[in-house]
XYZ file of C-alpha atoms in Angstrom:
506
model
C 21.630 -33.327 -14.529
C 22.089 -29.439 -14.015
C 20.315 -28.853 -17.649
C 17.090 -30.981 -17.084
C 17.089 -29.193 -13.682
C 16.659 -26.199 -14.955
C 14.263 -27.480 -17.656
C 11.928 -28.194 -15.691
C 12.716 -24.862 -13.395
C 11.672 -23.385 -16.968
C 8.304 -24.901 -16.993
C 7.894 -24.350 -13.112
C 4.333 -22.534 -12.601
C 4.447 -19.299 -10.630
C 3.814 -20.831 -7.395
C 6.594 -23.282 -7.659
C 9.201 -20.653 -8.338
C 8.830 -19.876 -5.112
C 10.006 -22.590 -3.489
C 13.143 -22.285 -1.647
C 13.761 -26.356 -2.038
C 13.250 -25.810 -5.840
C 15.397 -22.679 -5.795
C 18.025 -24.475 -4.122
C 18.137 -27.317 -6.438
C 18.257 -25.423 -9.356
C 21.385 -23.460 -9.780
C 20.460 -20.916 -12.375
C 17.217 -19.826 -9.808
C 20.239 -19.931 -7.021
C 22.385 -17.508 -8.919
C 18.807 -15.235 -9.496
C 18.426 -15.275 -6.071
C 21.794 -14.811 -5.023
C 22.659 -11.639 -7.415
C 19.266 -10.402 -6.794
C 19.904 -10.346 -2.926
C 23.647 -8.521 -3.252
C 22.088 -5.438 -5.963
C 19.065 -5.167 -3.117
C 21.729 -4.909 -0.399
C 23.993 -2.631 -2.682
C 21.161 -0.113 -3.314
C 20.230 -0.324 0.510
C 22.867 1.203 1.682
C 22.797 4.770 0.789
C 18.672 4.588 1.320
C 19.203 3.541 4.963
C 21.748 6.434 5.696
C 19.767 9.012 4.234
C 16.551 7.551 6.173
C 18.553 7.521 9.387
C 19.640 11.492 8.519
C 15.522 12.091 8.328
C 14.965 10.554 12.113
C 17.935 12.171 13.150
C 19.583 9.004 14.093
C 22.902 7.460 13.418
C 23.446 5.739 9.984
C 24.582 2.673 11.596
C 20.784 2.635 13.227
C 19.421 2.537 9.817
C 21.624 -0.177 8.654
C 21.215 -2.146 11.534
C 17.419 -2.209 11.485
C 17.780 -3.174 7.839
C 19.413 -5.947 8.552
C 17.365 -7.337 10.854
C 14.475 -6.507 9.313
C 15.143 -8.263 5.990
C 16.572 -11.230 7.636
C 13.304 -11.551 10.077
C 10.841 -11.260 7.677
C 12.288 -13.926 5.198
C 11.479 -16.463 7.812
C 8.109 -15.009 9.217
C 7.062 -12.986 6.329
C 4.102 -13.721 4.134
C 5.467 -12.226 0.804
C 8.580 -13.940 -0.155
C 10.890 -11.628 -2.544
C 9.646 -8.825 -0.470
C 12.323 -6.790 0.912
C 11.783 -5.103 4.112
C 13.634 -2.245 6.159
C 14.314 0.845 7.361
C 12.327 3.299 5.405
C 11.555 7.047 4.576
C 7.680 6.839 5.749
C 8.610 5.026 9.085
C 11.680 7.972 9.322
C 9.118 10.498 8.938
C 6.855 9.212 11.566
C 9.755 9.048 14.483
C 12.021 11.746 13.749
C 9.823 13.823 15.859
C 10.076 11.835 19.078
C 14.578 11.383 18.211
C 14.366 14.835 18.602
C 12.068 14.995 21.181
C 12.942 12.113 23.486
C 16.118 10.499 22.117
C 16.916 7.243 20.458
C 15.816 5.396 23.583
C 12.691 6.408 23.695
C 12.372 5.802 19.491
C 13.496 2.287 20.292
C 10.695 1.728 22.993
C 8.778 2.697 20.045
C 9.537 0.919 17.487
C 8.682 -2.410 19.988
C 5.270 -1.033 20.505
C 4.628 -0.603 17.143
C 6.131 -4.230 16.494
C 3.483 -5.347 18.960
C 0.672 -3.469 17.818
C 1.328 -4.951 14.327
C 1.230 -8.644 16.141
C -2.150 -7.753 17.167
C -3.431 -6.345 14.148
C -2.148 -8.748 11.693
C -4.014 -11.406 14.420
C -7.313 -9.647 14.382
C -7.201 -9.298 10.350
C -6.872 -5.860 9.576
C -5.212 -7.582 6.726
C -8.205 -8.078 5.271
C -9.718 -4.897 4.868
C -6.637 -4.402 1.723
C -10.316 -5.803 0.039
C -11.746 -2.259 0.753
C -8.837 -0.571 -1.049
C -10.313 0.123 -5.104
C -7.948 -0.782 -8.333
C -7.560 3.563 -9.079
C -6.194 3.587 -4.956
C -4.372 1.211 -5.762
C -2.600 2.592 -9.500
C -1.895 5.785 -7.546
C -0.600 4.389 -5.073
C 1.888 2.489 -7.027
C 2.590 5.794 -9.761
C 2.749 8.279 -6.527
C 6.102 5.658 -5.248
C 7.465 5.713 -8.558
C 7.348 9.641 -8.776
C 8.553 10.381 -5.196
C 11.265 7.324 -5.905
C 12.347 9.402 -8.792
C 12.408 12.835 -6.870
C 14.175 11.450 -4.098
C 17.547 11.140 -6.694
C 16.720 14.690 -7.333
C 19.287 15.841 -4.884
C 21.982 13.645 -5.998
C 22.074 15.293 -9.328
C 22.250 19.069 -8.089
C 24.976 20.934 -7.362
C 27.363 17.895 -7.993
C 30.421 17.992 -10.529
C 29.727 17.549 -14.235
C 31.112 13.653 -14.638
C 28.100 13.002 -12.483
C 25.612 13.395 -15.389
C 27.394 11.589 -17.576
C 28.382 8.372 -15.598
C 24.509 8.339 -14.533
C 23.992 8.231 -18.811
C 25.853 5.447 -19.383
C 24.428 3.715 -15.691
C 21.062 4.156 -16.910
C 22.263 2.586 -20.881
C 23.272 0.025 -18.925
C 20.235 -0.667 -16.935
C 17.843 -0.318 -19.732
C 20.185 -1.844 -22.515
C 21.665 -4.659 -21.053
C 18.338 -6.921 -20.364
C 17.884 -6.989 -24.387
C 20.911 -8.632 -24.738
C 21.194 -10.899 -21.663
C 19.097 -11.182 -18.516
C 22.322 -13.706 -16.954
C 23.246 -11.017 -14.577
C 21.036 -8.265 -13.021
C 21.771 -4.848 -15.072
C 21.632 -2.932 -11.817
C 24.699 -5.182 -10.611
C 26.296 -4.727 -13.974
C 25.774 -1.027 -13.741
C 27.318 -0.481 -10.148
C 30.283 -2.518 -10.696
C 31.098 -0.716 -14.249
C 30.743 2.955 -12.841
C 32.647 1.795 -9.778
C 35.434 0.457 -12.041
C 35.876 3.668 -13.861
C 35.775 6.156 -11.551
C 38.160 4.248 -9.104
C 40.534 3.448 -12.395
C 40.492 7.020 -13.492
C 40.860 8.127 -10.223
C 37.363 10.714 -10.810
C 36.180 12.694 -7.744
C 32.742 11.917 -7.482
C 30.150 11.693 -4.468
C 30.428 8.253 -3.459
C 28.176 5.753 -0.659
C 31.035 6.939 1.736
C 29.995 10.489 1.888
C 26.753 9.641 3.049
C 27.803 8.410 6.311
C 30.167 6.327 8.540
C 30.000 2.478 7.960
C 29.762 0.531 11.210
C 32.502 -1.604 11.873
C 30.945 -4.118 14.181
C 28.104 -6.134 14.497
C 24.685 -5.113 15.890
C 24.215 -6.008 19.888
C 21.561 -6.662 21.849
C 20.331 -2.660 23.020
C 17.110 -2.727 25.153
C 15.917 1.180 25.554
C 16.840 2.797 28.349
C 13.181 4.207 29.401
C 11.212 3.928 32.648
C 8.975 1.993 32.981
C 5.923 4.580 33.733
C 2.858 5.139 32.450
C 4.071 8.890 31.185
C 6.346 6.684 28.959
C 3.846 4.734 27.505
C 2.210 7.969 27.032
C 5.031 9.467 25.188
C 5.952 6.231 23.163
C 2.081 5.376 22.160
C 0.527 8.065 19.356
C 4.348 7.619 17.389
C 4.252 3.774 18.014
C 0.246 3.977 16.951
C 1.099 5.648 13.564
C 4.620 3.778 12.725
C 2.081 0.628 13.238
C -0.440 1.748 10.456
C 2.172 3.094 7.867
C 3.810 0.322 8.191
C 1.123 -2.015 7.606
C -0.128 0.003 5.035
C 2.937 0.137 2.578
C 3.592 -3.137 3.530
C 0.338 -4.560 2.105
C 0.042 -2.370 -0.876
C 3.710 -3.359 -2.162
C 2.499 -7.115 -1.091
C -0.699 -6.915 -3.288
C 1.709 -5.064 -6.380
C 4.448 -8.115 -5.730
C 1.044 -10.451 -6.198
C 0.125 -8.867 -9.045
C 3.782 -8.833 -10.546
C 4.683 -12.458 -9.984
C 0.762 -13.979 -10.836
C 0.773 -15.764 -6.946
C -0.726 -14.835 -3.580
C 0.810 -14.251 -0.083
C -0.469 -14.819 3.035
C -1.357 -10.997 3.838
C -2.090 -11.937 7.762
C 1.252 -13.513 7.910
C 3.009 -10.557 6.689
C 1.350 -8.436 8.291
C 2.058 -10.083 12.072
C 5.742 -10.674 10.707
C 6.168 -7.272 10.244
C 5.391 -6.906 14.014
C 8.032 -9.713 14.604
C 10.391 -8.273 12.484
C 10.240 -4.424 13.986
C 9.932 -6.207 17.428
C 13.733 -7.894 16.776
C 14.893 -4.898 15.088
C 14.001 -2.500 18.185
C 15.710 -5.139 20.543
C 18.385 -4.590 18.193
C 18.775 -0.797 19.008
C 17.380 -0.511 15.313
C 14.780 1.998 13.646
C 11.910 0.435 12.700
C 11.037 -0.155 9.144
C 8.241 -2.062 6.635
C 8.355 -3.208 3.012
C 10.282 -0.907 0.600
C 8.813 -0.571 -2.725
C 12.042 0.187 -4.486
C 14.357 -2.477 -3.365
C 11.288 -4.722 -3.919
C 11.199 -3.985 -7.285
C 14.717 -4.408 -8.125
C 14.428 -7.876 -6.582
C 11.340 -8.754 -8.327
C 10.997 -7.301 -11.557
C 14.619 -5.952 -12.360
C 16.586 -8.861 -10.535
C 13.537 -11.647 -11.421
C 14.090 -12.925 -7.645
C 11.287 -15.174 -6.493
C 12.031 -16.958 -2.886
C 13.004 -16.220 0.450
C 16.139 -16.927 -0.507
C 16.941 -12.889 -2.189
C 15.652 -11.399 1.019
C 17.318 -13.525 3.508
C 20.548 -12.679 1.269
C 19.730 -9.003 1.028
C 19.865 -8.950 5.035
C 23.348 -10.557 5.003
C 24.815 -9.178 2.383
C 23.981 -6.200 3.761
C 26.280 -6.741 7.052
C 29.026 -8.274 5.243
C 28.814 -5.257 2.921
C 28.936 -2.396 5.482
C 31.100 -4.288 7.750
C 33.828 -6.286 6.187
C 33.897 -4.885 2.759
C 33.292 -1.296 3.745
C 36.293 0.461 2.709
C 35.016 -1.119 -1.130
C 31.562 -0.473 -0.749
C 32.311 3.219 0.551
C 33.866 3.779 -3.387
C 30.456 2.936 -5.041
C 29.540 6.256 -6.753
C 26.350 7.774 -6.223
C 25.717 8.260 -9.853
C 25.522 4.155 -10.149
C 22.783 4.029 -7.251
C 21.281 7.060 -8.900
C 20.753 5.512 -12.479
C 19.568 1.979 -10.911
C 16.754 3.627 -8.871
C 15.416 6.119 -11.549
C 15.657 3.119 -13.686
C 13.046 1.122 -10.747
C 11.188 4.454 -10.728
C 10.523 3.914 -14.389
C 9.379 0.243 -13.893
C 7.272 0.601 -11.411
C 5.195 3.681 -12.833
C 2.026 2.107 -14.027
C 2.623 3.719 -17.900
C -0.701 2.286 -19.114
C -2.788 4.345 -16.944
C -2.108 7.469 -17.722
C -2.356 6.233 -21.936
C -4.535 8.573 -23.649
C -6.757 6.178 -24.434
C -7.284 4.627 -21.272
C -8.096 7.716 -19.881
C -10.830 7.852 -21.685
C -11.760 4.843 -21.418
C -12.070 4.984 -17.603
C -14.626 6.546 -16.103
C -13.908 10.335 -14.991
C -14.425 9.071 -11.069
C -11.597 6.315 -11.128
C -9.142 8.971 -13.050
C -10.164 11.515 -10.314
C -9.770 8.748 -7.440
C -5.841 8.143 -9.001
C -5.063 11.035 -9.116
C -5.885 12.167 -6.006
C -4.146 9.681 -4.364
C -0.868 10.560 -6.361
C -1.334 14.343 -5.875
C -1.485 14.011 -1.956
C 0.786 11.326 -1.611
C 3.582 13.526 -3.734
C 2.909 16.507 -1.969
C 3.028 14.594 1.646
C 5.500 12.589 1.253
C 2.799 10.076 3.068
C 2.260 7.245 1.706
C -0.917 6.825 4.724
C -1.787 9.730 4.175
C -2.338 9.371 0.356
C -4.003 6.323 -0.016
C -6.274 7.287 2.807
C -7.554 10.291 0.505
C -7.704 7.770 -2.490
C -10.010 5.579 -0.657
C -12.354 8.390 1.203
C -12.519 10.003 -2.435
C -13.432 6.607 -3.886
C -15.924 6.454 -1.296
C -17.800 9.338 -1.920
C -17.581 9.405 -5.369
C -18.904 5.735 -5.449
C -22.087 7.060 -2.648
C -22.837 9.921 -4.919
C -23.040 7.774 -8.428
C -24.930 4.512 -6.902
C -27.286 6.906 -5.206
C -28.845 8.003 -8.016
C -29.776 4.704 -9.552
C -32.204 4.032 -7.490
C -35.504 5.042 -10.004
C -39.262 5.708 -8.688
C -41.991 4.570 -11.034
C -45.685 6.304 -10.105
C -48.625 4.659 -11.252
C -52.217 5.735 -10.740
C -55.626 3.860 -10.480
C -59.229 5.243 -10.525
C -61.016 2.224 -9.241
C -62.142 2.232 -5.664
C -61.411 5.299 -4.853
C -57.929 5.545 -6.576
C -54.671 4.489 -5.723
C -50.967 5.391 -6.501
C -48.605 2.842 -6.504
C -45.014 3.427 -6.530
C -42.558 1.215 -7.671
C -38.644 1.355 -5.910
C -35.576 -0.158 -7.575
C -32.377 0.280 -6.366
C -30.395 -0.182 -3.827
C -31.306 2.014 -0.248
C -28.935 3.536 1.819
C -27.786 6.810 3.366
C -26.733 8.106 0.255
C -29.939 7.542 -1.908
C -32.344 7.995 1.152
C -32.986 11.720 0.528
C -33.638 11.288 -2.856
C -35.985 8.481 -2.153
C -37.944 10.830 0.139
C -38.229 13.742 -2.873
C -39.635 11.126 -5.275
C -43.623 11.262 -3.921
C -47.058 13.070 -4.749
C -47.411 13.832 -1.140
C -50.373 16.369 -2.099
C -51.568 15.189 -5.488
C -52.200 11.115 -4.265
C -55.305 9.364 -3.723
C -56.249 8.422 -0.075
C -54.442 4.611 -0.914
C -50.687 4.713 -1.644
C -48.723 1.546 -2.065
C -44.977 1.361 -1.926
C -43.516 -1.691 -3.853
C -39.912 -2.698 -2.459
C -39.552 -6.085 -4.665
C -37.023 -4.800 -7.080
C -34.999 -3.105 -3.937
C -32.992 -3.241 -0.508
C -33.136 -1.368 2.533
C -28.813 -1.118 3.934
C -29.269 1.143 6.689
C -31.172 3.042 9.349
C -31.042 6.147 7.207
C -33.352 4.013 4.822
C -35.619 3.408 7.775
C -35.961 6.629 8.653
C -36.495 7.705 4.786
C -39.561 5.103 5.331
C -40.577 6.504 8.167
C -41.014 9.877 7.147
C -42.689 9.157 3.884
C -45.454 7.458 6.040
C -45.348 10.450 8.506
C -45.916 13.283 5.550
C -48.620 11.125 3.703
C -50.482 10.523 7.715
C -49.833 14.543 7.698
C -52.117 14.670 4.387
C -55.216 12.070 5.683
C -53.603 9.056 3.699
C -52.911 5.651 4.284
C -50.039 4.038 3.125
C -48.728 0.211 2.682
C -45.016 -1.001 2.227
C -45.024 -4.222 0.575
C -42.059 -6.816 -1.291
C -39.735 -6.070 1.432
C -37.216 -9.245 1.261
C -36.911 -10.678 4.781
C -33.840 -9.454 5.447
C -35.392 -5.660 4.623
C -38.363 -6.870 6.196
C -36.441 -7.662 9.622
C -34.588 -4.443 9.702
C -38.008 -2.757 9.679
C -40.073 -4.448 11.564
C -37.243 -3.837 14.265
C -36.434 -0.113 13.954
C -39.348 1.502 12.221
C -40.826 4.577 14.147
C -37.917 4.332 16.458
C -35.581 6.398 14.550
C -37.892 9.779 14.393
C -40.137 10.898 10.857
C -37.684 13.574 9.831
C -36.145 13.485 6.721
């Protein structure tokens, strides 16, 4: 029964695999999910202490508010496989106001925020991830893999020597394994083997347990401590403001990368109001805040081949169990191990086709310069808001500058009845191309009769209308008449309405 089960589990389209029910029924998809969800929690650990050491908060905060966070979202998240909690862009945001206003205060915060995402997951911000362009996008995902990759930096310098070579034979194992059996995650393979031999051969190597202290007790209900003035709210709003947006933001973009991994959609106004829930129950928690994490999402997608809920429901749990039942084990996992599994995600997730010689030149040099903008500032930020927010205002202009010149002027001249020039538009009008449009015209040289055909374009703007405006303007300056005709009717409208209201400069 089990093999025809999983036969069909085999021919399951990508939609289907994520079904929990189907998952459930199926027990090699259990076991994916399962073994996915324990190497997610595994390589969560030593990511939420060092976040909580960059707000300048306890590590049990950090591990807290990643439990709660992935165990929230897998019921009221949009993205399922996504793996949500604390994170380094959400640290970054708060640590200013921990050290500022205490962990109180951060947790007043982080509910805020929560609620703010609630409300703009409701009003569809969600849907302006349309307005985000493919080279945004590339850089987006190349600038995570980089900083993923720097951020194990540090955990190779200054360390002793058996480091290097137990993160060789981690990474062997990581890349190697999968070409000779996908049964069992590499990364899980990898952890336990290093694990094995430096706690066999007794070898003195940073470990999870020098990160931090492991809580040894479950998280409790921890409302903040704050009054209940409007100087608080005034205090608490700008971080709460910004941890909403970041949030949102990564959350998204790893959403749209999972979509694009896994060949399905997710409901990106569910995930984005479930992050709200999700921060909301993790503040009431005494927890910091987090969003989706790119890293762990990728070792549950692509490395672990987790599809369902299921994975980040587990992640959540094993999580607790991990740090606070089995801590005294998990404090024995060397660093090295983590180390080799998350330059080995780094590697994954980097987008190696885009920066092929050939595809470079392929692409035009506007989408190369749009990517790598976004990586370059991202990198050097450490902002993943930040970043993208360059990529798209770059994109933006870059676009404005190449569409406005293809708007093309054709001038042609009659002698009958006095003469006439007729000029024909085609293009599209807007703010961009409006001062060109105005440069294109015999003001001086022109018959008394000048005719503007608009068939073969479309007025966007007011700057248009103004352009319009003051091409009638010079030519009434110069004793000549002139006529605007093919408007559409939606050109036509915009006119009609705004024309000599907007002033005849140019």
């Amino acid at each position: 029964m089990a093999t025809s089960i999983d036969a069909r589990a085999t021919a399951a389209t990508p939609a289907q695999l994520q079904s929990v029910r189907g998952a459930l029924t199926s027990p090699r998809r259990l076991k994916t999910e399962v073994l996915g969800g324990l190497v997610v929690a595994l390589a969560l650990i030593p990511e939420a202490i060092a976040f909580s050491i960059i707000a300048g908060v306890d590590p049990r905060i950090g591990l807290f508010a990643s439990f709660t966070m992935a165990v929230t979202i897998a019921f009221v998240g949009g993205r399922p496989a996504m793996i949500s909690a604390a994170t380094g862009a959400v640290a970054l945001v708060i640590a200013p106001l921990v050290k500022s206003h205490g962990l109180d205060y951060l947790v007043a915060a982080v509910i805020l925020a929560g609620i703010f995402q609630i409300v703009l997951g409701l009003s569809g911000v969600a849907k302006l991830m349309r307005f985000i362009p493919r080279p945004v996008m590339v850089g987006f995902v190349n600038a995570l893999a980089i900083l993923i990759f720097l951020s194990q930096v540090p955990e190779l310098i200054g360390v002793p020597w058996l480091v290097y070579p137990l993160t060789a034979l981690g990474l062997l194992i990581v890349f190697g394994l999968p070409r000779l059996t996908k049964a069992v995650p590499a990364p899980l393979v990898a952890i336990v083997a290093l694990t094995l031999i430096t706690v066999t051969a007794a070898v003195v190597v940073p470990t999870v347990g020098d990160k931090g202290a492991l809580p040894d007790s479950l998280p409790s209900l921890s409302l903040p401590n704050v009054p209940n003035t409007f100087e608080t709210l005034q205090v608490i709003f700008p971080f709460a403001l910004a941890m909403a947006f970041v949030g949102l933001l990564e959350s998204l973009m790893t959403a749209k990368l999972v979509d694009d991994i896994t060949d399905t959609r997710s409901a990106k106004t569910r995930e984005a109001w479930g992050q709200g829930v999700a921060n909301i129950v993790t503040g009431i928690f005494g927890g910091m805040g987090g969003c989706a994490m790119i890293g762990q999402t990728m070792i549950n997608v692509k490395a672990s081949g987790a599809r369902t809920r299921i994975s980040t429901l587990l992640a959540g749990v094993f999580l607790l169990i991990l740090v606070v039942a089995l801590g005294d084990i998990v404090s024995l996992i060397p660093m090295a191990a983590l180390v080799a599994v998350m330059i080995f995600v780094s590697v994954a997730t980097f987008d190696w086709h885009s920066i092929r010689p050939a595809t470079l030149r392929a692409l035009p040099k506007s989408e190369t310069a749009v990517m790598a903008a976004t990586v370059v500032v991202t990198v050097a930020t450490h902002n993943l808001a930040t970043g993208v927010g360059v990529g798209v205002l770059v994109a933006m202009v870059l676009f404005a500058r190449r569409v406005a010149h293809f708007v093309t002027v054709e001038r042609t001249v009659t002698e009958h009845d006095g003469g006439q020039a007729t000029y024909r538009v085609d293009g599209e009008l807007f703010f961009a191309s409006a001062n060109d449009l105005y440069t294109q015209f015999e003001y001086a040289l022109d018959p008394e009769r000048v005719v503007i055909d608009m068939r073969d374009s479309h007025l966007w703007d007011t700057s248009t209308i103004a352009a319009l405006d003051a091409i009638t303007e010079k030519y009434r300056q110069h004793g000549k008449s002139v006529d605007v005709v093919g408007l559409n009717q939606a050109s036509a409208l915009m006119r009609e309405r705004l024309a000599g209201k907007l002033g005849a400069g140019n």
